[in-house]
Coordinates of C-alpha atoms in Angstrom, one line a residue:
M1 CA 21.6 -5.9 -20.6
P2 CA 19.6 -4.2 -23.4
T3 CA 16.1 -3.0 -22.8
P4 CA 13.4 -4.7 -24.9
S5 CA 11.7 -2.6 -27.6
E6 CA 8.3 -1.2 -26.7
N7 CA 5.2 -2.7 -28.4
R8 CA 2.6 0.1 -28.8
E9 CA 0.2 -2.2 -30.7
L10 CA -0.1 -4.7 -27.8
S11 CA 0.5 -2.1 -25.1
P12 CA -0.7 1.3 -26.4
R13 CA -0.7 2.8 -22.9
T14 CA 2.7 1.7 -21.5
G15 CA 4.5 0.0 -24.4
W16 CA 5.7 -2.7 -22.0
T17 CA 5.4 -6.5 -22.5
R18 CA 6.3 -9.6 -20.5
A19 CA 9.8 -9.2 -21.8
H20 CA 10.1 -5.9 -19.9
W21 CA 9.0 -7.7 -16.7
E22 CA 11.5 -10.5 -17.1
R23 CA 14.3 -8.2 -18.0
S24 CA 13.7 -5.8 -15.1
A25 CA 13.5 -8.8 -12.7
D26 CA 16.9 -10.0 -13.9
R27 CA 18.4 -6.6 -13.6
L28 CA 17.3 -6.2 -10.0
L29 CA 18.6 -9.7 -9.2
L30 CA 22.0 -9.2 -10.9
A31 CA 22.4 -5.8 -9.2
V32 CA 22.4 -7.4 -5.7
R33 CA 24.9 -10.1 -6.4
P34 CA 28.0 -8.1 -5.5
Y35 CA 26.7 -7.7 -1.9
A36 CA 26.3 -11.4 -1.1
S37 CA 28.2 -13.0 1.8
P38 CA 31.0 -15.5 0.9
R39 CA 28.6 -18.5 0.6
R40 CA 25.6 -16.3 -0.4
G41 CA 23.5 -16.9 2.8
L42 CA 23.2 -13.1 3.3
I43 CA 22.9 -10.2 1.0
N44 CA 24.2 -7.2 2.8
L45 CA 23.1 -4.2 0.9
P46 CA 24.6 -0.7 1.6
G47 CA 22.6 1.8 3.5
A48 CA 22.8 4.7 5.9
R49 CA 21.6 2.8 8.8
P50 CA 20.5 -0.8 9.8
S51 CA 17.0 -1.6 10.8
R52 CA 16.1 -2.0 14.4
S53 CA 16.7 -5.8 14.0
G54 CA 20.4 -5.3 13.2
P55 CA 22.7 -6.0 10.3
R56 CA 22.5 -9.8 10.5
S57 CA 18.7 -9.7 10.1
D58 CA 19.0 -7.1 7.3
G59 CA 21.3 -9.5 5.5
L60 CA 18.7 -12.3 5.8
E61 CA 16.1 -9.8 4.5
G62 CA 18.3 -9.2 1.5
Y63 CA 18.4 -12.9 0.8
A64 CA 14.8 -13.7 1.5
R65 CA 13.2 -10.8 -0.5
T66 CA 15.3 -11.1 -3.5
W67 CA 14.9 -14.9 -3.4
L68 CA 11.2 -14.3 -3.7
L69 CA 11.8 -12.3 -6.8
A70 CA 14.1 -15.0 -8.2
A71 CA 11.6 -17.7 -7.4
L72 CA 8.8 -15.8 -9.3
R73 CA 11.2 -15.3 -12.2
V74 CA 12.2 -18.9 -12.5
A75 CA 8.8 -20.4 -11.7
G76 CA 7.3 -18.2 -14.3
A77 CA 9.8 -19.5 -16.8
R78 CA 8.9 -23.1 -15.8
G79 CA 12.4 -23.7 -14.5
D80 CA 14.4 -22.0 -17.3
D81 CA 17.2 -20.2 -15.4
P82 CA 19.8 -18.8 -17.8
H83 CA 21.3 -16.5 -15.2
G84 CA 21.8 -19.2 -12.6
H85 CA 19.5 -17.7 -9.9
L86 CA 18.6 -21.0 -8.4
D87 CA 22.1 -22.3 -7.8
R88 CA 23.1 -19.1 -6.0
Y89 CA 20.0 -19.1 -3.7
A90 CA 20.4 -22.9 -3.1
E91 CA 23.9 -22.3 -1.9
G92 CA 22.6 -19.5 0.3
L93 CA 19.9 -21.7 1.8
A94 CA 22.5 -24.3 2.7
S95 CA 24.9 -21.9 4.3
G96 CA 22.2 -19.7 6.0
T97 CA 20.7 -22.7 7.8
Q98 CA 23.9 -24.5 8.7
P99 CA 24.2 -25.4 12.4
P100 CA 25.2 -22.1 13.9
V101 CA 28.4 -22.1 15.9
K102 CA 27.5 -19.0 17.8
T103 CA 29.3 -16.2 19.6
S104 CA 25.8 -15.4 20.9
E105 CA 22.3 -16.4 20.0
L106 CA 21.8 -13.2 18.0
C107 CA 25.2 -13.2 16.2
P108 CA 26.3 -16.5 14.7
A109 CA 30.0 -16.8 14.1
S110 CA 29.6 -17.8 10.4
P111 CA 29.4 -14.8 8.0
D112 CA 26.5 -16.6 6.2
A113 CA 24.3 -18.0 8.9
W114 CA 20.8 -16.6 9.5
P115 CA 19.5 -15.4 12.8
L116 CA 17.0 -17.8 14.4
T117 CA 13.3 -17.0 14.3
T118 CA 13.1 -17.8 18.0
H119 CA 15.5 -15.0 18.8
V120 CA 15.0 -12.3 16.1
R121 CA 11.3 -11.9 15.3
Q122 CA 11.9 -10.1 12.0
A123 CA 13.3 -13.5 10.9
I124 CA 9.7 -14.8 11.0
V125 CA 8.8 -12.2 8.3
E126 CA 11.6 -13.3 6.1
A127 CA 10.8 -17.0 6.7
A128 CA 7.6 -16.5 4.8
S129 CA 9.5 -15.3 1.7
V130 CA 12.0 -18.1 2.0
A131 CA 9.2 -20.7 2.3
L132 CA 7.1 -19.2 -0.5
G133 CA 10.1 -19.1 -2.8
L134 CA 10.8 -22.8 -2.0
R135 CA 7.2 -23.7 -2.7
L136 CA 7.1 -21.9 -6.0
T137 CA 10.3 -23.6 -7.2
R138 CA 9.9 -26.9 -5.5
P139 CA 10.5 -29.1 -8.6
W140 CA 13.7 -27.3 -9.6
L141 CA 15.3 -26.6 -6.2
W142 CA 13.8 -28.2 -3.1
D143 CA 13.2 -31.7 -4.6
K144 CA 16.9 -31.7 -5.7
L145 CA 18.5 -30.7 -2.4
D146 CA 20.3 -33.3 -0.3
D147 CA 18.4 -34.5 2.8
R148 CA 20.8 -32.8 5.2
T149 CA 20.2 -29.3 3.7
R150 CA 16.5 -29.9 3.7
R151 CA 16.5 -31.0 7.3
R152 CA 18.4 -27.9 8.4
A153 CA 16.0 -25.7 6.4
V154 CA 13.0 -27.3 8.0
D155 CA 14.5 -26.9 11.5
W156 CA 15.0 -23.2 10.8
L157 CA 11.4 -22.7 9.4
L158 CA 9.4 -24.7 12.0
P159 CA 9.4 -22.2 14.9
A160 CA 7.6 -19.7 12.6
L161 CA 4.5 -22.0 12.9
G162 CA 3.9 -20.7 16.5
P163 CA 1.6 -17.9 17.5
S164 CA 2.4 -14.6 15.8
P165 CA 4.4 -12.2 18.1
V166 CA 2.6 -9.2 16.4
D167 CA -1.2 -9.1 16.2
N168 CA -1.7 -8.0 12.6
N169 CA -0.9 -9.3 9.1
W170 CA 2.1 -11.2 10.7
W171 CA -0.2 -14.1 11.4
L172 CA 0.0 -14.8 7.7
F173 CA 3.8 -15.4 7.7
G174 CA 3.3 -18.5 9.7
L175 CA 0.5 -19.5 7.4
T176 CA 2.9 -19.1 4.4
V177 CA 5.6 -21.2 6.0
A178 CA 3.0 -23.9 6.9
G179 CA 1.7 -23.9 3.3
F180 CA 5.1 -24.9 2.0
L181 CA 5.6 -27.6 4.7
Q182 CA 2.2 -29.0 4.1
D183 CA 2.8 -29.0 0.3
A184 CA 6.1 -30.8 0.9
G185 CA 4.6 -33.4 3.3
I186 CA 6.5 -32.2 6.3
E187 CA 4.9 -31.8 9.8
T188 CA 1.5 -31.7 8.1
D189 CA -0.6 -31.8 11.2
R190 CA 1.4 -29.0 12.8
A191 CA 1.2 -27.0 9.6
K192 CA -2.5 -27.5 9.2
A193 CA -3.1 -26.2 12.8
A194 CA -1.0 -23.1 12.0
I195 CA -3.0 -22.4 8.9
E196 CA -6.3 -22.8 10.7
R197 CA -5.2 -20.6 13.5
A198 CA -4.0 -17.8 11.2
L199 CA -7.1 -17.8 9.1
E200 CA -9.3 -17.8 12.2
R201 CA -7.4 -14.7 13.4
I202 CA -7.7 -12.6 10.3
D203 CA -11.3 -13.6 9.8
Q204 CA -12.0 -11.5 13.0
W205 CA -10.7 -8.4 11.2
Y206 CA -12.8 -8.9 8.0
L207 CA -15.4 -6.2 7.9
G208 CA -17.0 -7.1 4.6
D209 CA -16.9 -5.7 1.1
G210 CA -13.4 -7.0 0.6
W211 CA -11.9 -5.0 3.5
Y212 CA -9.7 -6.3 6.4
S213 CA -8.3 -4.1 9.1
D214 CA -4.6 -4.8 9.7
G215 CA -5.1 -6.0 13.2
P216 CA -7.7 -5.3 15.9
N217 CA -7.9 -1.5 15.0
R218 CA -8.8 0.7 12.1
S219 CA -5.6 0.6 10.1
F220 CA -6.7 0.4 6.4
D221 CA -4.2 0.8 3.6
H222 CA -2.6 -1.1 0.8
Y223 CA -1.8 -4.0 3.1
N224 CA -5.4 -5.0 2.6
A225 CA -4.8 -5.9 -1.0
W226 CA -1.2 -7.2 -1.1
A227 CA -0.9 -8.8 2.4
L228 CA -4.3 -9.7 3.9
H229 CA -5.7 -10.9 0.6
F230 CA -2.3 -12.0 -1.0
Y231 CA -1.2 -14.7 1.4
P232 CA -4.5 -16.6 2.1
V233 CA -5.7 -16.5 -1.6
L234 CA -2.3 -17.4 -3.0
H235 CA -2.0 -20.3 -0.4
A236 CA -5.4 -21.6 -1.4
Y237 CA -4.5 -21.4 -5.1
L238 CA -1.1 -23.2 -4.6
S239 CA -2.7 -25.8 -2.4
D240 CA -5.4 -26.4 -5.0
D241 CA -7.8 -26.1 -2.1
Q242 CA -11.1 -25.2 -3.8
D243 CA -12.9 -24.8 -0.5
L244 CA -10.4 -22.2 0.8
L245 CA -10.4 -20.5 -2.6
D246 CA -14.2 -20.3 -2.6
R247 CA -13.9 -18.8 0.9
Y248 CA -11.2 -16.2 0.3
G249 CA -11.3 -15.6 -3.4
P250 CA -14.7 -13.8 -3.4
R251 CA -13.4 -11.4 -0.8
L252 CA -10.8 -10.3 -3.3
H253 CA -13.7 -9.8 -5.7
A254 CA -16.2 -8.7 -3.2
Q255 CA -18.7 -6.0 -3.9
L256 CA -18.0 -2.6 -2.3
A257 CA -21.2 -1.1 -3.6
A258 CA -23.8 -1.9 -6.2
H259 CA -21.5 -0.8 -8.9
T260 CA -18.0 -1.6 -7.9
R261 CA -15.9 -4.4 -6.4
Q262 CA -12.7 -4.6 -4.3
L263 CA -10.3 -5.0 -7.2
A264 CA -12.2 -2.4 -9.2
A265 CA -11.9 -0.1 -6.3
H266 CA -8.2 -1.1 -6.0
T267 CA -7.6 0.1 -9.6
R268 CA -9.1 3.4 -8.7
L269 CA -6.2 4.0 -6.3
F270 CA -3.7 4.3 -9.2
G271 CA -3.2 7.5 -11.2
A272 CA -3.1 7.5 -15.0
D273 CA 0.7 7.7 -14.8
G274 CA 0.8 4.4 -12.9
A275 CA 1.4 5.9 -9.5
P276 CA -0.2 4.0 -6.6
M277 CA -1.8 6.0 -3.8
P278 CA 1.0 7.0 -1.3
Y279 CA -1.1 6.3 1.7
G280 CA -0.3 4.1 4.7
R281 CA 3.0 2.6 6.0
S282 CA 5.8 0.8 4.1
L283 CA 5.4 2.9 1.0
T284 CA 9.0 1.9 0.1
Y285 CA 7.6 -1.4 -1.2
R286 CA 6.4 0.6 -4.2
F287 CA 5.2 -1.7 -7.0
A288 CA 4.2 -4.5 -4.6
A289 CA 0.8 -2.6 -5.0
A290 CA 0.5 -4.5 -8.4
A291 CA 0.3 -7.9 -6.6
A292 CA -3.5 -7.9 -6.0
P293 CA -4.5 -7.4 -9.7
W294 CA -2.1 -10.2 -10.7
L295 CA -3.5 -12.4 -8.0
G296 CA -7.0 -11.8 -9.2
A297 CA -6.0 -12.8 -12.7
L298 CA -4.1 -15.9 -11.4
T299 CA -7.1 -17.2 -9.5
G300 CA -9.9 -16.0 -11.6
H301 CA -11.3 -13.8 -8.8
T302 CA -11.2 -10.5 -10.6
P303 CA -13.6 -8.1 -12.2
L304 CA -10.8 -6.8 -14.4
S305 CA -10.2 -7.8 -18.0
P306 CA -6.8 -9.2 -18.9
G307 CA -5.8 -6.0 -20.8
A308 CA -6.8 -3.8 -17.8
T309 CA -4.8 -6.0 -15.4
R310 CA -1.6 -5.7 -17.4
R311 CA -2.2 -2.0 -18.0
L312 CA -2.4 -1.4 -14.3
A313 CA 0.6 -3.5 -13.3
S314 CA 2.9 -2.4 -16.1
G315 CA 2.0 1.2 -15.5
T316 CA 3.0 0.9 -11.9
L317 CA 6.3 -0.9 -12.6
K318 CA 7.2 1.6 -15.3
Y319 CA 6.3 4.5 -13.0
F320 CA 9.0 3.5 -10.6
L321 CA 11.7 2.0 -12.9
D322 CA 11.5 4.0 -16.0
R323 CA 12.2 7.5 -14.8
P324 CA 15.0 10.1 -15.5
E325 CA 18.4 9.4 -14.0
G326 CA 18.4 9.9 -10.3
R327 CA 14.6 10.1 -10.0
G328 CA 13.7 6.4 -10.2
A329 CA 13.3 3.8 -7.5
T330 CA 16.8 2.4 -8.2
D331 CA 20.2 4.1 -7.7
A332 CA 23.2 4.2 -10.0
A333 CA 24.1 0.6 -9.0
G334 CA 20.6 -0.6 -9.8
L335 CA 19.6 -1.1 -6.2
L336 CA 16.2 -0.3 -4.9
T337 CA 16.4 2.6 -2.4
L338 CA 14.5 3.4 0.8
G339 CA 12.0 5.9 -0.5
W340 CA 9.5 6.5 -3.2
H341 CA 11.3 7.8 -6.3
G342 CA 14.8 8.3 -5.0
P343 CA 15.8 7.9 -1.3
Y344 CA 13.5 9.6 1.1
P345 CA 14.3 9.0 4.8
P346 CA 11.0 10.5 6.3
V347 CA 9.0 7.7 4.8
V348 CA 11.2 4.9 6.3
Q349 CA 9.9 3.0 9.3
H350 CA 12.1 1.9 12.2
Y351 CA 11.7 -1.7 11.1
S352 CA 13.0 -0.9 7.6
G353 CA 16.6 -1.7 6.6
P354 CA 18.5 -1.4 3.3
A355 CA 16.9 -4.6 1.8
S356 CA 13.3 -3.8 2.9
P357 CA 12.3 -2.3 -0.5
Y358 CA 12.7 -5.7 -2.1
W359 CA 9.3 -6.7 -0.9
A360 CA 8.4 -5.0 -4.1
S361 CA 9.1 -8.4 -5.5
K362 CA 5.4 -9.3 -4.8
G363 CA 4.5 -7.1 -7.7
Y364 CA 6.1 -9.7 -10.1
L365 CA 3.4 -12.3 -9.2
G366 CA 2.1 -12.0 -12.8
L367 CA 5.1 -13.9 -14.1
L368 CA 3.4 -17.1 -12.8
L369 CA 0.9 -16.6 -15.6
P370 CA 2.3 -18.3 -18.7
P371 CA 3.3 -16.2 -21.8
E372 CA 0.2 -17.4 -23.7
H373 CA -2.2 -16.3 -21.0
P374 CA -4.6 -13.5 -22.1
V375 CA -3.2 -11.2 -19.5
W376 CA 0.0 -11.1 -21.6
T377 CA -1.6 -11.3 -25.0
A378 CA -4.6 -9.0 -24.7
V379 CA -4.3 -5.4 -25.8
E380 CA -4.0 -3.0 -22.9
E381 CA -7.1 -1.2 -21.7
P382 CA -7.3 2.2 -20.0
L383 CA -7.5 2.6 -16.2
P384 CA -10.6 4.0 -14.6
A385 CA -8.8 7.3 -13.9
E386 CA -8.3 7.7 -17.6
T387 CA -11.9 7.2 -18.7
E388 CA -14.2 9.2 -16.6
D389 CA -14.6 11.4 -13.6
A390 CA -15.7 9.3 -10.6
T391 CA -16.2 9.2 -6.9
V392 CA -16.3 5.9 -5.1
T393 CA -17.1 5.5 -1.4
L394 CA -15.5 2.5 0.4
G395 CA -17.8 1.7 3.3
P396 CA -15.8 -0.3 5.8
P397 CA -12.6 1.8 5.8
G398 CA -14.5 5.1 5.5
L399 CA -12.5 6.2 2.4
L400 CA -13.8 8.4 -0.5
I401 CA -11.9 8.0 -3.8
Q402 CA -12.1 10.9 -6.3
S403 CA -10.6 10.8 -9.8
T404 CA -10.6 13.1 -12.8
A405 CA -10.0 11.9 -16.4
A406 CA -8.7 15.2 -17.7
D407 CA -5.5 14.9 -15.7
G408 CA -5.5 11.3 -14.5
L409 CA -5.2 12.4 -10.9
V410 CA -6.7 10.4 -8.0
R411 CA -7.4 11.7 -4.6
L412 CA -8.3 9.7 -1.4
H413 CA -10.3 11.3 1.4
N414 CA -9.8 9.6 4.7
H415 CA -12.7 9.3 7.1
G416 CA -12.0 6.1 8.9
S417 CA -8.4 4.8 8.9
N418 CA -6.0 5.5 11.8
H419 CA -2.5 4.8 13.0
H420 CA -1.4 7.0 15.9
V421 CA 2.2 6.6 17.1
D422 CA 2.2 4.6 20.3
G423 CA -1.5 5.6 20.8
G424 CA -0.5 9.2 21.7
A425 CA -0.9 12.7 20.2
D426 CA 1.9 12.2 17.6
E427 CA 0.2 11.4 14.3
D428 CA 1.5 9.4 11.3
P429 CA 1.5 11.7 8.2
C430 CA 0.8 8.6 6.0
Y431 CA -2.5 7.9 7.8
S432 CA -3.8 11.0 9.6
R433 CA -4.4 13.6 6.8
F434 CA -7.9 14.2 5.5
A435 CA -6.7 13.8 1.9
Y436 CA -4.0 12.2 -0.3
S437 CA -3.3 12.1 -4.0
T438 CA -1.2 10.2 -6.5
A439 CA 0.8 13.3 -7.3
T440 CA 1.3 15.3 -4.1
G441 CA 2.3 15.1 -0.4
P442 CA 2.0 14.2 2.3
T443 CA 4.2 16.7 4.0
F444 CA 6.6 15.3 6.6
D445 CA 7.9 18.5 8.2
G446 CA 6.6 22.0 8.5
V447 CA 2.9 22.6 8.0
P448 CA 0.7 19.5 7.5
D449 CA -1.2 19.5 4.3
N450 CA -4.9 18.7 4.1
H451 CA -5.4 19.2 7.8
F452 CA -8.0 20.8 10.1
G453 CA -7.2 21.6 13.7
L454 CA -7.4 24.0 16.6
L455 CA -4.6 26.6 16.8
T456 CA -2.9 27.2 20.2
E457 CA 0.0 29.7 20.2
G458 CA 0.4 29.2 16.5
E459 CA 0.6 25.4 16.7
S460 CA -2.2 23.2 15.4
T461 CA -3.6 20.2 17.2
T462 CA -3.3 16.8 15.5
R463 CA -6.3 14.8 14.3
G464 CA -7.4 12.2 16.8
P465 CA -8.5 8.7 15.6
A466 CA -11.2 9.1 13.0
V467 CA -14.5 7.4 13.7
P468 CA -16.6 6.9 10.5
L469 CA -20.0 8.5 10.6
G470 CA -21.3 7.3 7.2
G471 CA -20.9 7.8 3.5
G472 CA -22.6 7.5 0.2
P473 CA -22.3 8.5 -3.4
G474 CA -19.7 11.3 -3.5
W475 CA -19.4 11.8 0.3
A476 CA -17.9 10.5 3.5
A477 CA -18.0 11.7 7.1
S478 CA -16.1 11.1 10.4
L479 CA -15.8 12.2 14.0
S480 CA -12.5 13.0 15.7
E481 CA -11.2 14.7 18.9
P482 CA -8.2 16.9 18.5
R483 CA -4.9 16.0 20.3
P484 CA -3.7 17.5 22.5
G485 CA -6.8 19.5 22.9
P486 CA -9.3 20.8 25.4
P487 CA -11.4 17.9 26.8
G488 CA -14.8 17.6 25.3
V489 CA -14.0 19.1 21.9
R490 CA -15.4 17.1 19.0
I491 CA -15.1 17.7 15.3
V492 CA -17.5 16.3 12.8
S493 CA -16.0 16.4 9.3
V494 CA -17.5 15.8 5.9
T495 CA -16.1 15.7 2.4
L496 CA -18.2 16.1 -0.7
A497 CA -16.5 15.5 -4.0
H498 CA -17.6 16.2 -7.6
G499 CA -15.3 16.5 -10.6
R500 CA -12.1 18.1 -9.2
A501 CA -14.0 20.1 -6.6
E502 CA -14.0 19.1 -2.9
L503 CA -16.3 20.6 -0.2
R504 CA -14.6 20.3 3.2
A505 CA -17.0 20.9 6.1
H506 CA -16.1 20.7 9.9
L507 CA -18.6 21.2 12.7
V508 CA -16.7 22.0 16.0
T509 CA -18.5 21.5 19.3
G510 CA -17.2 21.9 22.9
A511 CA -14.6 24.6 22.1
E512 CA -14.3 27.8 24.0
P513 CA -15.6 30.8 22.1
G514 CA -12.9 32.5 20.1
T515 CA -10.8 29.3 19.6
L516 CA -8.8 29.7 16.4
V517 CA -9.0 26.9 13.8
R518 CA -7.0 26.3 10.6
Q519 CA -7.7 24.4 7.4
T520 CA -4.8 23.6 5.1
G521 CA -5.0 22.6 1.4
W522 CA -2.9 20.5 -0.9
A523 CA 0.9 20.7 -0.9
T524 CA 1.6 22.1 -4.4
T525 CA 4.1 20.2 -6.6
P526 CA 5.3 21.2 -10.1
G527 CA 2.7 20.8 -12.8
R528 CA -0.2 20.8 -10.3
T529 CA -2.5 23.7 -9.2
A530 CA -3.9 23.6 -5.7
Q531 CA -6.8 25.9 -4.7
L532 CA -8.5 26.6 -1.4
H533 CA -11.5 29.0 -1.0
P534 CA -13.3 30.1 2.1
V535 CA -17.1 29.5 2.1
H536 CA -18.3 29.8 5.6
G537 CA -16.8 30.4 9.1
Y538 CA -13.3 31.4 7.8
A539 CA -11.8 34.8 7.3
A540 CA -11.6 35.9 3.7
E541 CA -7.8 36.0 3.6
V542 CA -6.1 32.9 2.2
H543 CA -2.6 32.4 3.7
Q544 CA 0.3 30.9 1.8
L545 CA 2.5 28.9 4.2
A546 CA 5.9 27.4 3.6
A547 CA 5.5 23.7 2.8
G548 CA 7.9 21.0 3.9
S549 CA 9.3 18.0 2.0
T550 CA 7.1 15.4 0.3
L551 CA 7.5 12.1 -1.5
F552 CA 7.4 14.0 -4.7
G553 CA 10.0 16.5 -3.8
P554 CA 9.8 19.9 -2.2
A555 CA 6.3 21.5 -2.3
S556 CA 6.2 25.2 -3.2
D557 CA 3.5 26.2 -0.7
I558 CA 0.4 25.2 1.2
R559 CA -2.7 27.4 1.2
A560 CA -4.4 27.8 4.6
L561 CA -7.6 29.4 6.0
R562 CA -8.3 30.6 9.5
G563 CA -11.4 31.2 11.6
A564 CA -12.6 31.3 15.2
T565 CA -15.4 29.4 17.0
G566 CA -18.5 31.1 18.3
T567 CA -20.6 30.5 21.4
A568 CA -22.1 27.2 20.2
A569 CA -21.4 24.6 17.6
S570 CA -19.3 26.3 14.8
L571 CA -19.4 25.3 11.2
F572 CA -16.5 25.8 8.9
I573 CA -16.7 25.2 5.1
A574 CA -14.1 25.5 2.3
L575 CA -13.8 24.5 -1.3
A576 CA -10.6 22.9 -2.4
S577 CA -9.2 21.6 -5.7
L578 CA -6.1 19.8 -6.9
T579 CA -5.6 19.6 -10.7
A580 CA -3.0 19.2 -13.4
E581 CA -5.2 20.9 -15.9
P582 CA -3.6 24.0 -17.4
D583 CA -5.1 27.3 -16.3
P584 CA -7.9 25.9 -14.2
S585 CA -10.9 28.1 -13.4
P586 CA -11.2 29.2 -9.8
V587 CA -12.6 26.5 -7.5
H588 CA -15.4 28.8 -6.3
T589 CA -16.9 28.7 -9.8
L590 CA -17.4 24.9 -9.6
A591 CA -20.2 25.0 -7.0
D592 CA -22.9 27.3 -5.7
I593 CA -23.2 26.9 -1.9
Q594 CA -25.9 28.1 0.4
V595 CA -25.6 27.7 4.2
T596 CA -28.5 27.9 6.6
G597 CA -27.7 27.0 10.2
H598 CA -26.0 23.6 9.9
T599 CA -27.7 22.8 6.5
V600 CA -25.6 23.2 3.4
R601 CA -27.1 23.1 -0.1
V602 CA -24.5 22.5 -2.8
T603 CA -25.2 22.9 -6.5
W604 CA -22.4 21.6 -8.6
Q605 CA -21.4 23.0 -12.0
N606 CA -23.4 20.4 -13.9
G607 CA -26.6 21.2 -12.0
T608 CA -26.6 18.3 -9.6
T609 CA -27.8 19.5 -6.2
C610 CA -27.3 17.9 -2.8
R611 CA -28.3 18.8 0.7
L612 CA -25.9 18.3 3.6
V613 CA -27.1 18.4 7.2
L614 CA -24.4 18.4 9.8
D615 CA -25.0 17.4 13.4
S616 CA -22.8 15.8 16.1
A617 CA -24.1 12.3 15.6
A618 CA -24.8 11.4 12.0
P619 CA -24.4 13.9 9.1
T620 CA -26.7 13.2 6.1
V621 CA -26.3 14.0 2.4
R622 CA -29.2 13.7 0.0
T623 CA -29.3 14.4 -3.7
E624 CA -32.2 16.8 -4.4
D625 CA -32.3 16.8 -8.2
G626 CA -30.4 16.4 -11.5

């Protein structure tokens, strides 16, 4: 299948057009066909291990997630289907939902039958993709099915309308199934109740400024954009329910500060090369991150221009699919792998199986916009990371975004999002680090990058749950308690960012005098320069430690600083930098820093001065001049 020619007049940044999106969707769909079961009810993709739900569930996942891609492809073409995607998935729907002659409830005898949502809860997740695909293609598939097949499909879907077995974004899977049933005029009262229950639940997690927590906790990541916004807003749009769209659409477009909005902030989480921020779980969904900008364009709830929307989405898709042999998201057979670029086992969750990466299908939502829509016809516009240096503080999640136009890198400083494994001391590298970027880390073995902790017998404590303490222009602060650590030890942490420079300050209270501490910097990857400089509280020596593996390949080293606590509250300050600029100047030349007690006066290279006052309750930062 030939690759379309690039169009540098329409798309000066990426060269990609709608034809590239359509062609790449077809390639992904054609690549999975050899792995379909005899009557196409399951797509059993190869992999080193099954998910925790087992091979049968993984086969359903292969069907459901690629079906969503096929549905977006065909619906976007208004039913035109030259590759016969609909016929194949219609056959799979019929065989997958056939009355199961079972050897057990979990293992139907048929090689095509789907596990029941009442017995395998992962099937509830996949039911949402099945239902959404049926909703998008209803005129061309559902309305043409025989009554017997439709009845069996409804019987399989209906249990998903019950209460969610997982108290997070899973509530929206039942909503999505209910949306299809309501649209098709089936069990409408029951569907309506499921929708209202799901929306009532997620409303409890909405913290304002466009941000939801993924459950009754402080888990903030990309799920906010392409799950917690995606399902309710898309449901409202497909239902033509203006009241719901007026309720949930503005959240997608909500102000995060006087000068930015949720989608505008979302675009700041993408590097100039199209890389989304590798932060949070389920990173293997990759270009699903492009779903939110498409959804904003589809519904009109977006601050982005059409050219900027396509620039972001095409850049992300190209980042993963158009890479040198063996370094892209697909393998030699054209299958999406479990990883980031190529396969990368450390980033794979226990619930992930060989077909899990195909939730990247959500990133193709833009195909629902017709070819004549301005999002496809407007000239591409640059991303924020390409136009100016910027720092954006996101209040509810406690995140500080820092980008530099000279190299297109974006960094995220985490002062409020958490996800500890089983609530214990083990931390998740995708949540617990103080900083992430679109070009480095996080490390998954060896020394943790961008970490501050106490040292005991050479081992560092992990970072306890981060409690946000405030933020403002160019800064964010949090409180944490090290794990496992001496009781009563508290660490107040503040990040100030300006240009490519980061000031990292930590105030340690409650520790025994002489307790060793360690601050690590960025995990260096090829083409990037990481710097770390002691300012206050640390010894002058900068250690170079062996780095572990990262999403971007092996890191060459991690710089580290060490210090020791005194008899009272102890302040530790360092300057850090990550850049792709050639021959960067030393980071200590980017700021003049004066420390008096727990007050830090910082004068950045451009003359801007700010005053940071640290205490154990509420750090403050105030701009003094310039």
